[in-house]
Amino acid sequence: MSLRSPAEAFEKVPTIIFADSAAAAKALAQEVKEIITTKNKAGQPAVLGMATGSTPVPFYRELIRLHKEEGLSFKNLITFNLDEYFGLAPDHPESYARFMAEQIFDHIDIPKANINIPSGTISSDQVFNHCRDYEQKIDSVGGIDLQILGIGRTGHIGFNEPGSSRDSLTRRITLDRVTRQDAASDFRGEQNVPHFAITMGVGTILRAKKLVLMAWGENKGGVVAKAVEGPMTEAVSASFLQDHPDARFFIDQGASRELTRIKLPWLVGPVSWTPRETRRAMVWQAFKTKRPVLKLIDEHYNEHGLSDLLSEQGPAYQLNIRIFNQLQHTITGWPGGKPDEDDTYRPERARPFPKRCLVLSPEPQDAIVGMGGTIDRLIEQGHDVHLISLTSGSLRVPDSEADKFAGTLLELSSNAAKPDEWKAQVVYGKEALSQLDAKGEFGEDTPVLRQLKGLILRGELRDAAQALGLDHNHVTFLDLPFYEQGRYRRFKSTQADVEALKKLLLEHKPHQIFLTGDAADPSSVSGITFRLLISALQACTGEEFANSCSLWLYRGKERALEAHEIDMAVPMSPLQIERKENALNRYSALSSLEKEAPETNRENARNYDSLGLAEYEAIEVFQRCRRN
Ligand code: F6R
C-alpha cells in the first residue's frame, strides 16, 4: 500500500486507515512477527516497546493467536513498557504489570526476565535512579526496534501529558485531569485514580527505531487529527511523532473522522459528490460563513473550494433549497412515525402504528442520556416501548454504595417485627459486607457483590424510566455474559452474548430498534454491544421483523452527531428537556460527559437554528443504521 497520496497532503505522519481495529492489529502483529523472525535469524533479541490501555488489546490477542496457532515463539523477545501508575503494586488489579500479565505475557513464552515495566512501588527518593536505570537498560540491549503506542485524549503518548518536552526522559509525572477522568471507570470513580505515574519520556520514545501509534473510535478522532496534521507542540506530545523518520499511525474509520481528507475532502482533491458529501459540504459552508443555507451565494462556494460542487449541482439557489429541504425533512415530532400522514419525506414510516419499540441501552444510563426526550415522546404517542439495559452496569458502582445498601438491609432486618422472616436477608447483607472487607478497595468483585451493585443500578434505571412515564415492567435487564464476567478494557464477547440478544429480538419482534455504539471504541461496552447486536440481527435474517424493522442510532457518551449526519431530529419542548434532566438526576454516578447531555441537545437546536431551520429549545438526534 502506498502511504502518501495527494489526498494525504495535510498529514505530517504516514497514516493508514484500516477497516477496523482487528485488521490493523493483524497487520501490526505480522510486522512484529517479521521483526522477531529476522532478529532470531541474526541471533539477536527483538526489542518491543509495549503500551497498555484498551487500544493494544486486539493486537495482543493477535500475538497470542500467532503463538498458539502458528507457533510463533517469543523466547528472543525483550519488552519495555511505557509506563506504570505510581503507588500501585504489580499485583494491584489496575496496575499495568498485572494488565500485561493478563493480556499477553501469561499467554506466550516470553522469559519473565525479559519483561521490563517501570516500578510503581519504589520510594520517592529512588525515582531518579530507577528512571535513569530504565533508560540505560533500553540502550544496553541495543534500543527499541518497534515501539507500540496508544494516544490519550490529552494527546499523551505513554503518560507524557501536555507540557512534556520533545527531549524528556523516563520520569515521574502528574496525570492530567482528563486522563484521570478517562481512567475513572477502571478505578470506580475519579477520586480513586492515582495522581502520578512513571513514564518513558517523549525523547525516550523517539529513540525507538520504528513507532506505530494505534487509535480506535470517534472519541480519538479530534486528538489524532491534531497529532497528525497540527503543529508539533508540547501541548500534544503525540505530535512529536512528526519528528521521527519511521513513525506511523494505524487508525480505524472512527479515529480518522477529523482528518482533512475525510472531513473536508474537497480541500485536498476531487470529490465524488454523493448526497451525504454534498450535505456535509453545505453544512460546513453555512457554519463557516455564519449564514443560513438559503443565503449562500456563488462567492461563498468559490471561496470555500466548492466551485466544483456548484458547477455539478448548481445554480446556488437550487442547490441551497434542495439541501435545506433535506435538513428540514429530518425534523419530526413523531419519532415512531405519524399515523395517517403521507410519510414520503418523513424519517420514520407511518405504519404500523403503534409500533413495538425496543430501546437498547449498553449500560443502564446510556439510553436516557442519549434519547430520554424521545422515549418520552414515543410513550406519549402510544407506542409499546421497552427499555432494555444490556448489562447490569455493576462495574460502575463504587464499593461505598454497596456498603451503604448492605448496611441498610441489615438495619431493616434488625428493626423488623418478625426477625425470623429476615434470616436470608441478614445472611446476604453480612456476606456482602464481609466480602467487601476481604477484597479491598480495588479487588475484583465476587458474584454476590456484582449482583448487589447491579441491583442498585436497577433501582436507578427504573426510577429514571418512571420519570419519563415508562412502567416498571417495560424495563428489563439482560445482563450479557461478556460484561458480567469481564472488566473494563478487557471484555471478551462470545456466542452466548449473541444468543441472548437474538432471543431478546425474537421475543419482542420490534418494528423499531434504537441502539448506540457504532462510533465508539470497539472495546468499550457500547462498542461491543453494537457489534453483538448487528450479529444478532444477522442471525435473525429471514424473520419478518428483521427485514422490516428500522434501526436508529443515538449517541450516548460519544461525540454528538453533526448536522450533516442527522437523519432524524426530534425536537424537545422546554418541559421535555426538564423531564429528561429530572430523569438523569435519578442516577447517582453520571460522568461529566453524561451530565452534559441536555446541553448537547440544546446545542443541536442552536445549530439547526443557525442553518436557517426552526428554532427549538433542544433536539435529540439520530442516524439511520446502515449496517443491517
Ligand atoms: C498506556 C499508555 C497511554 C495509553 C493512552 C490510551 O501504556 O501509555 O498513553 O496508550 O492513554 O489509552 P486507551 O488505549 O485505554 O484509550
PDB file of N, CA, C and O and ligand atoms in Angstrom, residues 50-56 81-83 96 149-153 156-160 179 199 214 220 489 521, ligand 1:
ATOM      1  N   MET A  50       6.114  -1.665  24.716  1.00  0.00           N
ATOM      2  CA  MET A  50       4.712  -2.067  24.886  1.00  0.00           C
ATOM      3  C   MET A  50       3.874  -0.952  25.515  1.00  0.00           C
ATOM      4  O   MET A  50       4.368  -0.187  26.331  1.00  0.00           O
ATOM      5  N   ALA A  51       2.593  -0.945  25.158  1.00  0.00           N
ATOM      6  CA  ALA A  51       1.653   0.011  25.744  1.00  0.00           C
ATOM      7  C   ALA A  51       0.541  -0.758  26.453  1.00  0.00           C
ATOM      8  O   ALA A  51       0.333  -1.946  26.187  1.00  0.00           O
ATOM      9  N   THR A  52      -0.177  -0.080  27.330  1.00  0.00           N
ATOM     10  CA  THR A  52      -1.340  -0.703  27.962  1.00  0.00           C
ATOM     11  C   THR A  52      -2.594   0.066  27.532  1.00  0.00           C
ATOM     12  O   THR A  52      -2.551   0.830  26.580  1.00  0.00           O
ATOM     13  N   GLY A  53      -3.695  -0.135  28.249  1.00  0.00           N
ATOM     14  CA  GLY A  53      -4.947   0.530  27.887  1.00  0.00           C
ATOM     15  C   GLY A  53      -5.740  -0.370  26.959  1.00  0.00           C
ATOM     16  O   GLY A  53      -5.316  -1.480  26.624  1.00  0.00           O
ATOM     17  N   SER A  54      -6.896   0.130  26.509  1.00  0.00           N
ATOM     18  CA  SER A  54      -7.731  -0.740  25.684  1.00  0.00           C
ATOM     19  C   SER A  54      -7.204  -0.845  24.254  1.00  0.00           C
ATOM     20  O   SER A  54      -7.417  -1.852  23.583  1.00  0.00           O
ATOM     21  N   THR A  55      -6.487   0.179  23.779  1.00  0.00           N
ATOM     22  CA  THR A  55      -6.085   0.188  22.369  1.00  0.00           C
ATOM     23  C   THR A  55      -5.291  -1.050  21.933  1.00  0.00           C
ATOM     24  O   THR A  55      -5.620  -1.655  20.909  1.00  0.00           O
ATOM     25  N   PRO A  56      -4.237  -1.453  22.669  1.00  0.00           N
ATOM     26  CA  PRO A  56      -3.442  -2.567  22.139  1.00  0.00           C
ATOM     27  C   PRO A  56      -4.057  -3.948  22.359  1.00  0.00           C
ATOM     28  O   PRO A  56      -3.489  -4.937  21.874  1.00  0.00           O
ATOM     29  N   ASN A  81       7.846  -1.694  28.876  1.00  0.00           N
ATOM     30  CA  ASN A  81       6.557  -1.000  28.900  1.00  0.00           C
ATOM     31  C   ASN A  81       6.752   0.501  29.044  1.00  0.00           C
ATOM     32  O   ASN A  81       7.732   0.952  29.638  1.00  0.00           O
ATOM     33  N   LEU A  82       5.796   1.225  28.518  1.00  0.00           N
ATOM     34  CA  LEU A  82       5.886   2.684  28.552  1.00  0.00           C
ATOM     35  C   LEU A  82       5.772   3.268  29.943  1.00  0.00           C
ATOM     36  O   LEU A  82       6.431   4.235  30.278  1.00  0.00           O
ATOM     37  N   ASP A  83       4.870   2.668  30.749  1.00  0.00           N
ATOM     38  CA  ASP A  83       4.547   3.386  31.979  1.00  0.00           C
ATOM     39  C   ASP A  83       3.905   2.492  33.038  1.00  0.00           C
ATOM     40  O   ASP A  83       3.554   1.334  32.767  1.00  0.00           O
ATOM     41  N   TYR A  96      -0.357  -1.730  35.646  1.00  0.00           N
ATOM     42  CA  TYR A  96      -0.034  -2.111  34.283  1.00  0.00           C
ATOM     43  C   TYR A  96       0.742  -3.426  34.256  1.00  0.00           C
ATOM     44  O   TYR A  96       0.694  -4.159  33.259  1.00  0.00           O
ATOM     45  N   LEU A 149       2.328   2.349  20.502  1.00  0.00           N
ATOM     46  CA  LEU A 149       1.769   3.468  21.271  1.00  0.00           C
ATOM     47  C   LEU A 149       0.255   3.530  21.131  1.00  0.00           C
ATOM     48  O   LEU A 149      -0.303   3.156  20.103  1.00  0.00           O
ATOM     49  N   GLY A 150      -0.392   4.030  22.187  1.00  0.00           N
ATOM     50  CA  GLY A 150      -1.776   4.470  22.085  1.00  0.00           C
ATOM     51  C   GLY A 150      -1.732   5.984  22.227  1.00  0.00           C
ATOM     52  O   GLY A 150      -0.668   6.579  22.350  1.00  0.00           O
ATOM     53  N   ILE A 151      -2.899   6.607  22.238  1.00  0.00           N
ATOM     54  CA  ILE A 151      -2.920   8.070  22.442  1.00  0.00           C
ATOM     55  C   ILE A 151      -4.056   8.404  23.392  1.00  0.00           C
ATOM     56  O   ILE A 151      -5.157   7.863  23.272  1.00  0.00           O
ATOM     57  N   GLY A 152      -3.765   9.263  24.364  1.00  0.00           N
ATOM     58  CA  GLY A 152      -4.815   9.666  25.301  1.00  0.00           C
ATOM     59  C   GLY A 152      -5.562  10.861  24.743  1.00  0.00           C
ATOM     60  O   GLY A 152      -5.126  11.489  23.770  1.00  0.00           O
ATOM     61  N   ARG A 153      -6.688  11.192  25.354  1.00  0.00           N
ATOM     62  CA  ARG A 153      -7.461  12.338  24.838  1.00  0.00           C
ATOM     63  C   ARG A 153      -6.697  13.649  24.995  1.00  0.00           C
ATOM     64  O   ARG A 153      -6.999  14.640  24.357  1.00  0.00           O
ATOM     65  N   HIS A 156      -1.504  12.550  24.919  1.00  0.00           N
ATOM     66  CA  HIS A 156      -0.302  11.951  25.502  1.00  0.00           C
ATOM     67  C   HIS A 156       0.083  10.647  24.811  1.00  0.00           C
ATOM     68  O   HIS A 156      -0.761   9.914  24.310  1.00  0.00           O
ATOM     69  N   ILE A 157       1.392  10.401  24.785  1.00  0.00           N
ATOM     70  CA  ILE A 157       1.922   9.069  24.464  1.00  0.00           C
ATOM     71  C   ILE A 157       2.657   8.634  25.723  1.00  0.00           C
ATOM     72  O   ILE A 157       3.290   9.462  26.376  1.00  0.00           O
ATOM     73  N   GLY A 158       2.593   7.349  26.056  1.00  0.00           N
ATOM     74  CA  GLY A 158       2.995   6.991  27.409  1.00  0.00           C
ATOM     75  C   GLY A 158       2.112   7.847  28.304  1.00  0.00           C
ATOM     76  O   GLY A 158       0.937   8.088  27.990  1.00  0.00           O
ATOM     77  N   PHE A 159       2.654   8.361  29.377  1.00  0.00           N
ATOM     78  CA  PHE A 159       1.874   9.328  30.167  1.00  0.00           C
ATOM     79  C   PHE A 159       2.500  10.716  30.043  1.00  0.00           C
ATOM     80  O   PHE A 159       2.535  11.480  30.992  1.00  0.00           O
ATOM     81  N   ASN A 160       3.010  11.033  28.869  1.00  0.00           N
ATOM     82  CA  ASN A 160       3.593  12.357  28.652  1.00  0.00           C
ATOM     83  C   ASN A 160       2.483  13.367  28.417  1.00  0.00           C
ATOM     84  O   ASN A 160       2.048  13.594  27.278  1.00  0.00           O
ATOM     85  N   THR A 179      -7.039  12.689  31.768  1.00  0.00           N
ATOM     86  CA  THR A 179      -6.557  11.307  31.811  1.00  0.00           C
ATOM     87  C   THR A 179      -7.145  10.589  33.026  1.00  0.00           C
ATOM     88  O   THR A 179      -7.554   9.424  32.943  1.00  0.00           O
ATOM     89  N   THR A 199       6.722   7.321  33.632  1.00  0.00           N
ATOM     90  CA  THR A 199       6.565   7.112  32.193  1.00  0.00           C
ATOM     91  C   THR A 199       7.878   7.317  31.447  1.00  0.00           C
ATOM     92  O   THR A 199       8.697   8.143  31.849  1.00  0.00           O
ATOM     93  N   MET A 214      -1.479   3.463  17.586  1.00  0.00           N
ATOM     94  CA  MET A 214      -2.811   2.967  17.194  1.00  0.00           C
ATOM     95  C   MET A 214      -3.894   3.813  17.877  1.00  0.00           C
ATOM     96  O   MET A 214      -3.694   4.273  19.011  1.00  0.00           O
ATOM     97  N   LYS A 220     -11.325   9.421  19.659  1.00  0.00           N
ATOM     98  CA  LYS A 220      -9.915   9.744  19.441  1.00  0.00           C
ATOM     99  C   LYS A 220      -9.734  10.601  18.183  1.00  0.00           C
ATOM    100  O   LYS A 220      -8.623  11.032  17.884  1.00  0.00           O
ATOM    101  N   ARG A 489     -12.012  -2.492  29.596  1.00  0.00           N
ATOM    102  CA  ARG A 489     -10.827  -2.562  28.722  1.00  0.00           C
ATOM    103  C   ARG A 489     -10.412  -3.977  28.370  1.00  0.00           C
ATOM    104  O   ARG A 489      -9.469  -4.173  27.634  1.00  0.00           O
ATOM    105  N   ASP A 521     -15.286   3.370  20.708  1.00  0.00           N
ATOM    106  CA  ASP A 521     -14.120   2.498  20.804  1.00  0.00           C
ATOM    107  C   ASP A 521     -14.637   1.050  20.814  1.00  0.00           C
ATOM    108  O   ASP A 521     -15.502   0.703  21.614  1.00  0.00           O
TER     109      ASP A 521
HETATM  110  C1  F6R B   1      -0.606   3.225  28.272  1.00  0.00           C
HETATM  111  C2  F6R B   1      -0.257   4.488  27.699  1.00  0.00           C
HETATM  112  C3  F6R B   1      -1.258   5.516  27.325  1.00  0.00           C
HETATM  113  C4  F6R B   1      -2.437   4.931  26.550  1.00  0.00           C
HETATM  114  C5  F6R B   1      -3.476   6.028  26.280  1.00  0.00           C
HETATM  115  C6  F6R B   1      -4.702   5.473  25.584  1.00  0.00           C
HETATM  116  O1  F6R B   1       0.531   2.444  28.499  1.00  0.00           O
HETATM  117  O2  F6R B   1       0.889   4.722  27.562  1.00  0.00           O
HETATM  118  O3  F6R B   1      -0.632   6.507  26.546  1.00  0.00           O
HETATM  119  O4  F6R B   1      -1.990   4.391  25.364  1.00  0.00           O
HETATM  120  O5  F6R B   1      -3.874   6.598  27.477  1.00  0.00           O
HETATM  121  O6  F6R B   1      -5.399   4.613  26.412  1.00  0.00           O
HETATM  122  P1  F6R B   1      -6.555   3.667  25.832  1.00  0.00           P
HETATM  123  O7  F6R B   1      -5.887   2.740  24.912  1.00  0.00           O
HETATM  124  O8  F6R B   1      -7.097   2.935  27.028  1.00  0.00           O
HETATM  125  O9  F6R B   1      -7.526   4.555  25.159  1.00  0.00           O
END
